[in-house]
Short mmCIF file of C-alpha atoms and ligand atoms in Angstrom, two decimals:
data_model
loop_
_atom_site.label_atom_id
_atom_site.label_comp_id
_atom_site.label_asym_id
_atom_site.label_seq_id
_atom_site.Cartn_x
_atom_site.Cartn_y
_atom_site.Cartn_z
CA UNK A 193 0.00 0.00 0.00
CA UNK A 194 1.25 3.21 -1.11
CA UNK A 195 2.27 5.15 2.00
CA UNK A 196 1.39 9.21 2.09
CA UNK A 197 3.20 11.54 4.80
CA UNK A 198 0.77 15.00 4.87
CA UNK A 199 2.42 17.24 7.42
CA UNK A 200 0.46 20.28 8.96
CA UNK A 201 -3.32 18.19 8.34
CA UNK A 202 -4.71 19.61 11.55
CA UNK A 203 -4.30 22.95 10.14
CA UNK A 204 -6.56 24.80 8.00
CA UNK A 205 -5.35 23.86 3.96
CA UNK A 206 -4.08 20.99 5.26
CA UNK A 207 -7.49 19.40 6.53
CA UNK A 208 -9.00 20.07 3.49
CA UNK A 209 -5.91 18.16 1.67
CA UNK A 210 -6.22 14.98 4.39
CA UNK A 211 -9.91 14.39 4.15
CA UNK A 212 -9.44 14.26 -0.10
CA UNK A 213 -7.11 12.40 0.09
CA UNK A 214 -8.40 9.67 2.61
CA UNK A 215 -11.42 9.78 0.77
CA UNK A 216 -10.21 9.66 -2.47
CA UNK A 217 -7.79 7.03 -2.31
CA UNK A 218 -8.74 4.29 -0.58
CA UNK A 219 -5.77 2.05 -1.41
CA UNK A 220 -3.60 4.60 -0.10
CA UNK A 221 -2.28 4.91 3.41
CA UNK A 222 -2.55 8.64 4.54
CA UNK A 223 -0.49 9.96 7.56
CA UNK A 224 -1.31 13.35 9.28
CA UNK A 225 1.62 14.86 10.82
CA UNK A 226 0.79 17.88 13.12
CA UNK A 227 2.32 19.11 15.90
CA UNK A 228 -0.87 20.71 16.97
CA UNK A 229 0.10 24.42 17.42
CA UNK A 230 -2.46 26.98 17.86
CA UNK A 231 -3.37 26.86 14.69
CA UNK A 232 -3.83 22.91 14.37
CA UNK A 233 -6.74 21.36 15.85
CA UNK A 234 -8.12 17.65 15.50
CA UNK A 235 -12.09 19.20 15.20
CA UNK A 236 -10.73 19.85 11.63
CA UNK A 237 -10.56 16.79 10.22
CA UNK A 238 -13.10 14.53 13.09
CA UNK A 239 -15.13 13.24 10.56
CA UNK A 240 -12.22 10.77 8.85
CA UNK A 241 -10.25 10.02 12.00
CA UNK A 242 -12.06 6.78 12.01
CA UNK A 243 -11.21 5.73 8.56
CA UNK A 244 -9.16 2.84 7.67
CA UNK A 245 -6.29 4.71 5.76
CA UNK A 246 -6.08 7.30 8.17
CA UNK A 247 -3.50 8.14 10.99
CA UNK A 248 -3.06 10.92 13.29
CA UNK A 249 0.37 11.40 14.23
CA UNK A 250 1.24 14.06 16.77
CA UNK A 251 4.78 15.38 16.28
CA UNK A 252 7.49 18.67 15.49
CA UNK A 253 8.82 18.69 11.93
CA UNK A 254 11.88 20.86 13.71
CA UNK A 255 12.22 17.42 16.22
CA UNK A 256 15.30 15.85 13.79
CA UNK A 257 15.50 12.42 15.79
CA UNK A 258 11.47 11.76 15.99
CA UNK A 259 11.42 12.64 12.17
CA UNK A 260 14.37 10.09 11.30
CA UNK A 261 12.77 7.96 13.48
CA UNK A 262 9.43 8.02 11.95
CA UNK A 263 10.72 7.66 8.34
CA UNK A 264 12.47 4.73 9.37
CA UNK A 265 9.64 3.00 10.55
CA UNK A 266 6.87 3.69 7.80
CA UNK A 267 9.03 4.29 4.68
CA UNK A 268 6.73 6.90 3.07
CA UNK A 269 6.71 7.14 -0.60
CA UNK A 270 5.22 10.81 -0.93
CA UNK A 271 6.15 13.76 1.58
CA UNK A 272 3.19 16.62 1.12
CA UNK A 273 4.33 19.23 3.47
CA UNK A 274 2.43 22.11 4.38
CA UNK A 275 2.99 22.65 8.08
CA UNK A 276 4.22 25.80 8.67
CA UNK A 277 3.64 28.94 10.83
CA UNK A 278 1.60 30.71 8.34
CA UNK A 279 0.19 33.97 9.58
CA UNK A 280 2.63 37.33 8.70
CA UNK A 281 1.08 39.44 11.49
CA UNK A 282 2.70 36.56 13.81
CA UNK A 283 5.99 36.66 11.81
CA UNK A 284 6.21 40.51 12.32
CA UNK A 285 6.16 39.77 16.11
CA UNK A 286 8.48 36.66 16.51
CA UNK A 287 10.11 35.85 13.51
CA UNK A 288 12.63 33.15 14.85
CA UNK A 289 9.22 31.22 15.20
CA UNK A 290 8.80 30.86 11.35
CA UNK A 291 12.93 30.59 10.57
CA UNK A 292 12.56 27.47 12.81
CA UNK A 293 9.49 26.22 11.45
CA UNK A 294 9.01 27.08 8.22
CA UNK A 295 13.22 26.36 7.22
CA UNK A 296 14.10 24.46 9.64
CA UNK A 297 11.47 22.02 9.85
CA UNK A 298 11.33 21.48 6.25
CA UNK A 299 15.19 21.14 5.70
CA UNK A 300 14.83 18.00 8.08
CA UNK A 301 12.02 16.83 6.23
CA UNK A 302 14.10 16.63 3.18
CA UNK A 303 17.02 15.07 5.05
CA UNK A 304 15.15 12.23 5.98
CA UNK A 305 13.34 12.03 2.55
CA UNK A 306 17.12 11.81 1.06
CA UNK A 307 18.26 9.37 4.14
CA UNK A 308 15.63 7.22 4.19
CA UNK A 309 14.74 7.21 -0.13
CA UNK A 310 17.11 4.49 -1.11
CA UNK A 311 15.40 4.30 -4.48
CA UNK A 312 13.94 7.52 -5.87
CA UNK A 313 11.66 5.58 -8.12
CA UNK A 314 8.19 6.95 -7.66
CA UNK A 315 9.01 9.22 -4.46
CA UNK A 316 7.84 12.63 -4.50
CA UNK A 317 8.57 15.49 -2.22
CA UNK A 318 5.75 18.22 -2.52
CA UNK A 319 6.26 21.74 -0.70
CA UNK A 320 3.39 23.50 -0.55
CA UNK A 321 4.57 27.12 -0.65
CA UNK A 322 2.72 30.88 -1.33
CA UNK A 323 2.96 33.71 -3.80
CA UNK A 324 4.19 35.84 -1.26
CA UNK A 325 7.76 34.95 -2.22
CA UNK A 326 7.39 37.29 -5.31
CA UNK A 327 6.99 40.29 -3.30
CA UNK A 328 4.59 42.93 -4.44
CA UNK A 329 3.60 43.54 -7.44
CA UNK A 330 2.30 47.64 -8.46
CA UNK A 331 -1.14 48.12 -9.79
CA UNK A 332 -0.29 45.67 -12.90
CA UNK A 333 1.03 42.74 -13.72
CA UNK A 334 1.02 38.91 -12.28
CA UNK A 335 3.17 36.27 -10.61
CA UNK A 336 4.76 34.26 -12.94
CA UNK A 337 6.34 30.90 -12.03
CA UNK A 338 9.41 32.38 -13.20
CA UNK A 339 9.22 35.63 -11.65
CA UNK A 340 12.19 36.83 -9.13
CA UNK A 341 11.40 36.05 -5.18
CA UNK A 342 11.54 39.44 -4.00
CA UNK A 343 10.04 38.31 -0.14
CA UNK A 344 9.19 41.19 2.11
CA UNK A 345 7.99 40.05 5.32
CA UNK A 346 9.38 37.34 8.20
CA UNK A 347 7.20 35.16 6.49
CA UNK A 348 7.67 35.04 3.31
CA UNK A 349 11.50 34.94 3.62
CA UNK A 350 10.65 31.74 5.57
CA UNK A 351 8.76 30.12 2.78
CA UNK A 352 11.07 31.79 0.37
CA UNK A 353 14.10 30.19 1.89
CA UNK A 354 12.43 26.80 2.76
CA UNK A 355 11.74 27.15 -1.83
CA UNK A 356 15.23 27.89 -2.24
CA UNK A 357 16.50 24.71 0.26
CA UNK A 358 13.57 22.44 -1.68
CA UNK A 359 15.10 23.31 -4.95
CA UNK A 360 19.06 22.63 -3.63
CA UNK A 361 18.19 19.22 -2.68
CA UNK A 362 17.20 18.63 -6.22
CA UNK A 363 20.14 20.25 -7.54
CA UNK A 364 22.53 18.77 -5.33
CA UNK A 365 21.12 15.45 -4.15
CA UNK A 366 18.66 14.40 -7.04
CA UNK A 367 15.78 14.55 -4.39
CA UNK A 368 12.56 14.00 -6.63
CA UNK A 369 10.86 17.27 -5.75
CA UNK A 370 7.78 19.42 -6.75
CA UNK A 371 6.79 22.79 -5.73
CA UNK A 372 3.27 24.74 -6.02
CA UNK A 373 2.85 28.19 -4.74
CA UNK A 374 -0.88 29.84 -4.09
CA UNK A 375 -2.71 32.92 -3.37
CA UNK A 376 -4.74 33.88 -0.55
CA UNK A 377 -6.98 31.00 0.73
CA UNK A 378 -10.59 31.10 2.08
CA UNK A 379 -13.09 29.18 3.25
CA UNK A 380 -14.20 26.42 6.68
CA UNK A 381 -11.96 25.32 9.00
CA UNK A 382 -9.46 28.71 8.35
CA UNK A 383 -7.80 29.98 12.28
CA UNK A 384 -10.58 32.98 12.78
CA UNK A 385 -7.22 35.74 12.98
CA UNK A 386 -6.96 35.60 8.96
CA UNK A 387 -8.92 38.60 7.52
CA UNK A 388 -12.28 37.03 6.26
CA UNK A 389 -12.86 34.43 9.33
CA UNK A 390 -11.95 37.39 12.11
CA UNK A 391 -14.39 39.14 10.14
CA UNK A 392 -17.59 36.53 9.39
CA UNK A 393 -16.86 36.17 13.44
CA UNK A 394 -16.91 40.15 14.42
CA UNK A 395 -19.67 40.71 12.37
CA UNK A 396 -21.56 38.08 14.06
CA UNK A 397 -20.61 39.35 17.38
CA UNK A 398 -21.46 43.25 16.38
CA UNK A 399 -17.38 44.12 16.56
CA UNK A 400 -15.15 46.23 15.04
CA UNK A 401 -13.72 45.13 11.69
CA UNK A 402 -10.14 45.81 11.42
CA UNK A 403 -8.92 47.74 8.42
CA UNK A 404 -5.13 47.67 7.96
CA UNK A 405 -3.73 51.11 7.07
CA UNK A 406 -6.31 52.52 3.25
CA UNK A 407 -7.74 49.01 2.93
CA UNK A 408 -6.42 49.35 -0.56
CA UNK A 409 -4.06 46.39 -0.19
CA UNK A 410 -4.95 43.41 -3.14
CA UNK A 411 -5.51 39.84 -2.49
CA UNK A 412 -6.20 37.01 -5.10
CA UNK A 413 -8.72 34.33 -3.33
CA UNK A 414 -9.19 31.34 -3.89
CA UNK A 415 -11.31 28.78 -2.13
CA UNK A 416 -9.68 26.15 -0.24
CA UNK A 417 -10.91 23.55 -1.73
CA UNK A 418 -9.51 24.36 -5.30
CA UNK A 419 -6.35 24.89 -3.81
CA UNK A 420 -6.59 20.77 -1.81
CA UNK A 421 -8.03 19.92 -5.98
CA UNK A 422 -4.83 21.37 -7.62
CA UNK A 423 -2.38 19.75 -5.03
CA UNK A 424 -3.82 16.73 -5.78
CA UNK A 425 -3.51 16.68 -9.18
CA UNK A 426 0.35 18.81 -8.86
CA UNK A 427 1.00 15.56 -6.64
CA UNK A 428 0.00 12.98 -8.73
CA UNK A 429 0.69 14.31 -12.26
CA UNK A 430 3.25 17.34 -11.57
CA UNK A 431 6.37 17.03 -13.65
CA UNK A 432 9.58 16.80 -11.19
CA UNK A 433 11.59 19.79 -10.37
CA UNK A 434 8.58 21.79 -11.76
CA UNK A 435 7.03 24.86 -10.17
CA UNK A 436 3.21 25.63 -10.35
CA UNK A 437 1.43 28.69 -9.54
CA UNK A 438 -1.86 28.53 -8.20
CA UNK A 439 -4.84 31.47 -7.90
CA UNK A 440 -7.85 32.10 -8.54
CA UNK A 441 -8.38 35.45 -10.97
CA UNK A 442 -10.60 36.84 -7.92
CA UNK A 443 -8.27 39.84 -6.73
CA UNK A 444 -10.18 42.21 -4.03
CA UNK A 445 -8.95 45.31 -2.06
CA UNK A 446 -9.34 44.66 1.41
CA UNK A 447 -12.00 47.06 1.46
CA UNK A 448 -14.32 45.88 -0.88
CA UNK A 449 -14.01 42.52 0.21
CA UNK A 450 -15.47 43.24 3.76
CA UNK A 451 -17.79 45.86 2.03
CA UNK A 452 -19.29 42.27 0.03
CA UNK A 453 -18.97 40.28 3.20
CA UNK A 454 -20.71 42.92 5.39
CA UNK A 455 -23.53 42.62 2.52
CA UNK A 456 -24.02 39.11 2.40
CA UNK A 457 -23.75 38.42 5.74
CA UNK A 458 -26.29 41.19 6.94
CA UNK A 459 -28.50 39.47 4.42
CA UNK A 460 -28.04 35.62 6.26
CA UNK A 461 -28.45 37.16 9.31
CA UNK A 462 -31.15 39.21 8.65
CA UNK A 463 -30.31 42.79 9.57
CA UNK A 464 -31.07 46.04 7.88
CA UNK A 465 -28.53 46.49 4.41
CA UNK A 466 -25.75 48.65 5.56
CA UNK A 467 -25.94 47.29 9.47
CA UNK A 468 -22.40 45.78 9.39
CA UNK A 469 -20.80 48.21 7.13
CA UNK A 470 -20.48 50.47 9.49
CA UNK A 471 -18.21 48.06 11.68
CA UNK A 472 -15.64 48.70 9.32
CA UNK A 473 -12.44 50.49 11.48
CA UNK A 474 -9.33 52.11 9.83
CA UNK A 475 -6.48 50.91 11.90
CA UNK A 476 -2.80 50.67 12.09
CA UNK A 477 -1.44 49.46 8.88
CA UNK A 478 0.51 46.00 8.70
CA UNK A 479 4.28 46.81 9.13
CA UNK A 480 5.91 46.13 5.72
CA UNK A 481 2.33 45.74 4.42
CA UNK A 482 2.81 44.53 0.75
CA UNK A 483 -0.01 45.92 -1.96
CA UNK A 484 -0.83 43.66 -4.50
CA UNK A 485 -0.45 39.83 -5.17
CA UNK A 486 -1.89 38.59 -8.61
CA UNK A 487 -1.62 35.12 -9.59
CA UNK A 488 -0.79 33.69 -13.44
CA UNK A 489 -2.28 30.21 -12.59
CA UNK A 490 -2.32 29.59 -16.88
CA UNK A 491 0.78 26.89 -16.68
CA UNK A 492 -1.13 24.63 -14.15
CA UNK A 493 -4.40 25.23 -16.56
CA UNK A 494 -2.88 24.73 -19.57
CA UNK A 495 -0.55 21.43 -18.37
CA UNK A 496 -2.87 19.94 -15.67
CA UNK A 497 -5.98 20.93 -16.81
CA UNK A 498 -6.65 22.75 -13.57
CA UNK A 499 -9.09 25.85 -12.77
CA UNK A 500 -11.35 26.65 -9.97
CA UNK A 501 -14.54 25.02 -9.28
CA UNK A 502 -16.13 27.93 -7.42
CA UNK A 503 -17.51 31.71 -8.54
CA UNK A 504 -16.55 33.95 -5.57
CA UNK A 505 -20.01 34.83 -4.32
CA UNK A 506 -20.43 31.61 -4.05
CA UNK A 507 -18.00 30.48 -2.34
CA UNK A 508 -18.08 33.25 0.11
CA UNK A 509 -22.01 32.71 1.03
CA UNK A 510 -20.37 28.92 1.51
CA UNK A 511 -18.06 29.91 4.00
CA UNK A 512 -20.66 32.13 6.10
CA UNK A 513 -22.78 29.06 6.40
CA UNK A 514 -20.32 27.21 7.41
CA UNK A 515 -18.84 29.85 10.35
CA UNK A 516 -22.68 30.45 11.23
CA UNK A 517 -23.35 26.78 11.13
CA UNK A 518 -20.34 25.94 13.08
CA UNK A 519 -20.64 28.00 16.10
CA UNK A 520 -18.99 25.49 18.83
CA UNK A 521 -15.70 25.21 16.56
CA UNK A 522 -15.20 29.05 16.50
CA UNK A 523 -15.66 29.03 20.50
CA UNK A 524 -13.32 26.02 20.70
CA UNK A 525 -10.74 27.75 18.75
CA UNK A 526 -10.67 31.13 19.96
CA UNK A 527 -10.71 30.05 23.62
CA UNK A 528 -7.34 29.60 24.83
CA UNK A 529 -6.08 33.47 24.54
CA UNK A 530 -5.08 33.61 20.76
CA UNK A 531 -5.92 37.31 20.11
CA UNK A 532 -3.59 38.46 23.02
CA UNK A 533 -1.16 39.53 20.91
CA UNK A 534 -3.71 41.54 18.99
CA UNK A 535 -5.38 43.01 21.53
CA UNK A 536 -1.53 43.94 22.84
CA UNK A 537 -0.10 45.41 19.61
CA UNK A 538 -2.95 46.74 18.21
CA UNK A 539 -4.84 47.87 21.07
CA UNK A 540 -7.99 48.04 19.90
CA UNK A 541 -10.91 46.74 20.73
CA UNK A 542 -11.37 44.74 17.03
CA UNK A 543 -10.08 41.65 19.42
P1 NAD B 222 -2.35 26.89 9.28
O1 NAD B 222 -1.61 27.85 10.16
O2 NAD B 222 -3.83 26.89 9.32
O3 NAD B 222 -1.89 25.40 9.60
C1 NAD B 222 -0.55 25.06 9.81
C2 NAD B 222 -0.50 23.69 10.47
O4 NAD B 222 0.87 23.35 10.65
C3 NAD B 222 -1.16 23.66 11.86
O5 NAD B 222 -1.99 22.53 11.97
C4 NAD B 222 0.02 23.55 12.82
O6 NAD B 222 -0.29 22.84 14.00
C5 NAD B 222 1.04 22.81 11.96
N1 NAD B 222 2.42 23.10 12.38
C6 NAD B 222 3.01 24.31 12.59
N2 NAD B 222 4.28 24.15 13.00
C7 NAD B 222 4.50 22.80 13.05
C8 NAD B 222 5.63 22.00 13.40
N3 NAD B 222 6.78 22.57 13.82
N4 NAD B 222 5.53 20.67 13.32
C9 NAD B 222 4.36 20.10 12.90
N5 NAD B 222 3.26 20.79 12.59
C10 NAD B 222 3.33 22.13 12.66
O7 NAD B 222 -1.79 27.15 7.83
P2 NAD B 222 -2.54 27.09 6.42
O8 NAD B 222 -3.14 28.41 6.14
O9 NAD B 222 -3.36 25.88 6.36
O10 NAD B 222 -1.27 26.94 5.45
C11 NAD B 222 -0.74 25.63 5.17
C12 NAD B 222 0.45 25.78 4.23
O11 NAD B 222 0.03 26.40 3.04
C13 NAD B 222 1.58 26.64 4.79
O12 NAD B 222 2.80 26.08 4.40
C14 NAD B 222 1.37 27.99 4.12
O13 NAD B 222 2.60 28.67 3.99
C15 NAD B 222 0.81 27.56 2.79
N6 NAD B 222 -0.08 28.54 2.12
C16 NAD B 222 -1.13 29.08 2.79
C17 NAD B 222 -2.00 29.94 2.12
C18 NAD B 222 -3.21 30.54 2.81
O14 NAD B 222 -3.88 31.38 2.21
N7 NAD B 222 -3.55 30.16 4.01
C19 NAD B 222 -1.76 30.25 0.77
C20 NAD B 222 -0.64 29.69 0.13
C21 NAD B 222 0.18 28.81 0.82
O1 DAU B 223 -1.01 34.99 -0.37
C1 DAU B 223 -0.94 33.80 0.34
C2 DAU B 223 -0.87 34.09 1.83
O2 DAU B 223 -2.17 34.55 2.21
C3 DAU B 223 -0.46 32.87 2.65
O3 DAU B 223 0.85 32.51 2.31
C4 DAU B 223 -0.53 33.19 4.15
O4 DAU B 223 -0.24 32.02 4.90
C5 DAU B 223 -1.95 33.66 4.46
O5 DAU B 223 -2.04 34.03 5.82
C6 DAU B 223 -2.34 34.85 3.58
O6 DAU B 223 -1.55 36.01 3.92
P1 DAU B 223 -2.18 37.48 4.01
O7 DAU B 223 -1.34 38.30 4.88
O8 DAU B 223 -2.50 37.99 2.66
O9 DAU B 223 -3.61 37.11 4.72
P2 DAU B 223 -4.42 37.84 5.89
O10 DAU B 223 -5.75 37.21 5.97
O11 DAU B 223 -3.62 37.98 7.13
O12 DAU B 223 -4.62 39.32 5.30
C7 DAU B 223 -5.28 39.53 4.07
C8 DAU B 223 -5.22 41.03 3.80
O13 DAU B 223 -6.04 41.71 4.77
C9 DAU B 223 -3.85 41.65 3.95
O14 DAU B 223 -3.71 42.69 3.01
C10 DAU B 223 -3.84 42.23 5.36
C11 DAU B 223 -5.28 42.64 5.55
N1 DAU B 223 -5.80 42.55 6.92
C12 DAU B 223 -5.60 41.39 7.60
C13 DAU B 223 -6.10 41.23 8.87
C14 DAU B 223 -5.87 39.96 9.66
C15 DAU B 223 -6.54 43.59 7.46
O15 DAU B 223 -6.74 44.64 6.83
N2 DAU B 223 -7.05 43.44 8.72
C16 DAU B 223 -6.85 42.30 9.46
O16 DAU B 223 -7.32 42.24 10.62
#
C-alpha cells in the first residue's frame, strides 16, 4: 500500500488536503503529521479520524531524531508538506518562530526524505509554498512561475528560503521534488485571525472590523478547496523539479471585500442592508504591508488541466454558512487566549 506523509493536516489547507485524500484514495495509506500548534486542531478533520487509511500522528517537523525515526519506521513514498507557521502578522512579532518552522522544519524533512529514499523511483517530495515569495507587485502585472522572489515580510522569507532549500536538494542530491505556490486561501476550518474568518466572526458578534492602514491592499482568493483539488492533481501528475502557480483570478482590495462580506452576511443574518458596514475600522497598517499579489495560474491550466470550481459569491455565502453553522468550533478555537497579541499590539478593541 502506497504510503502518504501529509504534514500540517490539523491545520486549515491541510485538513481540506487529508480528508481528499483519505477519501479519495482508498488504497492509499494517509499519515497526518501535526504538531498541533495553535493553529492545528483535531475538530478539523473529526469526521475521517475513524477511517481505515487514516493516521493521526502528533509530532514537530523541527524534532530531527522523531522525524528520522518516523521515516524509518513507515518508509513513506510521498512527503506533502504544508505545516508551517503561516500567519505574517505573527511573523512581524516573533520571527525566529517561522525561521525554525518554516526552514528548519522542512530542511529535516528533506534530510530524511534523502536518508531514508534508497530508491527515488516513484518518491515525491511536494512543498506547498505561497505567492508571497514574489513580493509585491504595483497596480499591474502577475506572478509568474518564473518571476524573481523578491520576499518582504518574516514570512515570506521563511517560505522563500524553505523554496530555495527544496530546490538545492534537487540540484545537489537528485531529491525527486515538486513545488506549487498559491494565493490567498478562504473558506471552513481557516484559524478565525486571517482577515475574512476574524471578520464573518466580528460581524456576528457586532465588533469592530479591522482595516489595515487605506484598505487598498490586493488579495487574489481562492477557495480552499480548489487549492486541496490542484495539489492533488500537482501531486499525482506534476512534472519533477517543476514549479506551479496557483490562484484564482478573484483579486479584491481589502475594502471591498469586507464591504461584500458585510452585505451578504447582513443578508443571512437578517439585519437592515448597511448594518455591518459600518463596523468597518481604519487601523494601524501591517508593518511592511505589501499591496498587490496577482496570480498567473495559466501553466497549471494549460498542463494539468486545472481551474477553480467555485464563482466567488459563491464560495463566500459557503463559508458564512459554514462559520454560522459551526458555532462550537469558532468558541473552541478562539478560547485559549489567541488574540492576546492583537489586543496587545494593536490595542484596539477589534479583538
Ligand atoms: P495553518 O496555520 O492553518 O496550519 C498550519 C498547520 O501546521 C497547523 O496545523 C500547525 O499545527 C502545523 N504546524 C506548525 N508548526 C509545526 C511544526 N513545527 N511541526 C508540525 N506541525 C506544525 O496554515 P494554512 O493556512 O493551512 O497553510 C498551510 C500551508 O500552506 C503553509 O505552508 C502555508 O505557507 C501555505 N499557504 C497558505 C495559504 C493561505 O492562504 N492560508 C496560501 C498559500 C500557501
Ligand atoms: O497569499 C498567500 C498568503 O495569504 C499565505 O501565504 C498566508 O499564509 C496567508 O495568511 C495569507 O496572507 P495574508 O497576509 O495575505 O492574509 P491575511 O488574511 O492575514 O490578510 C489579508 C489582507 O487583509 C492583507 O492585506 C492584510 C489585511 N488585513 C488582515 C487582517 C488579519 C486587514 O486589513 N485586517 C486584518 O485584521
Amino acid at each position: 500500500m502506497e504510503k502518504i506523509l501529509i504534514t500540517g493536516g490539523a491545520g486549515f489547507i491541510g485538513s481540506h488536503v487529508v480528508r481528499l485524500f483519505v477519501k479519495k484514495y482508498p488504497n492509499k495509506k494517509i499519515f497526518n503529521l501535526d504538531a498541533l500548534t495553535y493553529a492545528g486542531n483535531l475538530e478539523n478533520i473529526e469526521d475521517i479520524e475513524t477511517e481505515d487509511n487514516y493516521e493521526f500522528i502528533k509530532g514537530d517537523i523541527t524534532n530531527e531524531q522523531f522525524i528520522d525515526e518516523l521515516f524509518a519506521k513507515h518508509q513513506f513514498d510521498g512527503v506533502i508538506h504544508l505545516a508551517a507557521e503561516s500567519h505574517v502578522d505573527r511573523s512581524i512579532k516573533d520571527p525566529m518562530a517561522f525561521l525554525k518552522a518554516n526552514i528548519f522544519g522542512t530542511v529535516n524533512l528533506l534530510n530524511a526524505s534523502k536518508k531514508h529514499w534508497a530508491s527515488i523511483e516513484n518518491k515525491r517530495f511536494y512543498h506547498i509554498s505561497t505567492d508571497e515569495v514574489y513580493g509585491s507587485l504595483g497596480e499591474t502585472g502577475f506572478f509568474y512561475e518564473d518571476t524573481s522572489y523578491d520576499p518582504k515580510s518574516p514570512y515570506s522569507a521563511s517560505k522563500a528560503s524553505s523554496d530555495h532549500f527544496v530546490r538545492a536538494y534537487k540540484n545537489t542530491y537528485g531529491l525527486p521534488i515538486v513545488i506549487s505556490n498559491c494565493s490567498n486561501n478562504y473558506g471552513p476550518f481557516q484559524f478565525p485571525e486571517k482577515l475574512l474568518p476574524l471578520c464573518i466572526n466580528n460581524i456576528k458578534n457586532n465588533k469592530p472590523l479591522p482595516i489595515y492602514g487605506k484598505g487598498e491592499n490586493i488579495r487574489d482568493w481562492l477557495f480552499v478547496e480548489d487549492h486541496a483539488s490542484a495539489i492533488d492533481l500537482i501531486y499525482n501528475e506534476g512534472k519533477n523539479g517543476e514549479t506551479y502557480n496557483i490562484g484564482g483570478h478573484n483579486e479584491w482590495t481589502n475594502m471591498d471585500l469586507v464591504k461584500l462580506l458585510c452585505k451578504v452576511m447582513d443578508k443571512k443574518l437578517s439585519r437592515k442592508a448597511g448594518h455591518s458596514g459600518k463596523l468597518i475600522t481604519y487601523v494601524t497598517d501591517r508593518a511592511g504591508h505589501d499591496l498587490r499579489y496577482a496570480i498567473d495560474a495559466s501553466k497549471i491550466e494549460k498542463e494539468l488541466g486545472w481551474k477553480p470550481s467555485l464563482q466567488f459569491e459563491e464560495g463566500l455565502t459557503k463559508t458564512v454558512d459554514w462559520y454560522l453553522e459551526n458555532e462550537n468550533w469558532l468558541n473552541n478555537v478562539t478560547s485559549g487566549g489567541y488574540l492576546d497579541y492583537y489586543k496587545e499590539h494593536y490595542k484596539n478593541d477589534c479583538y
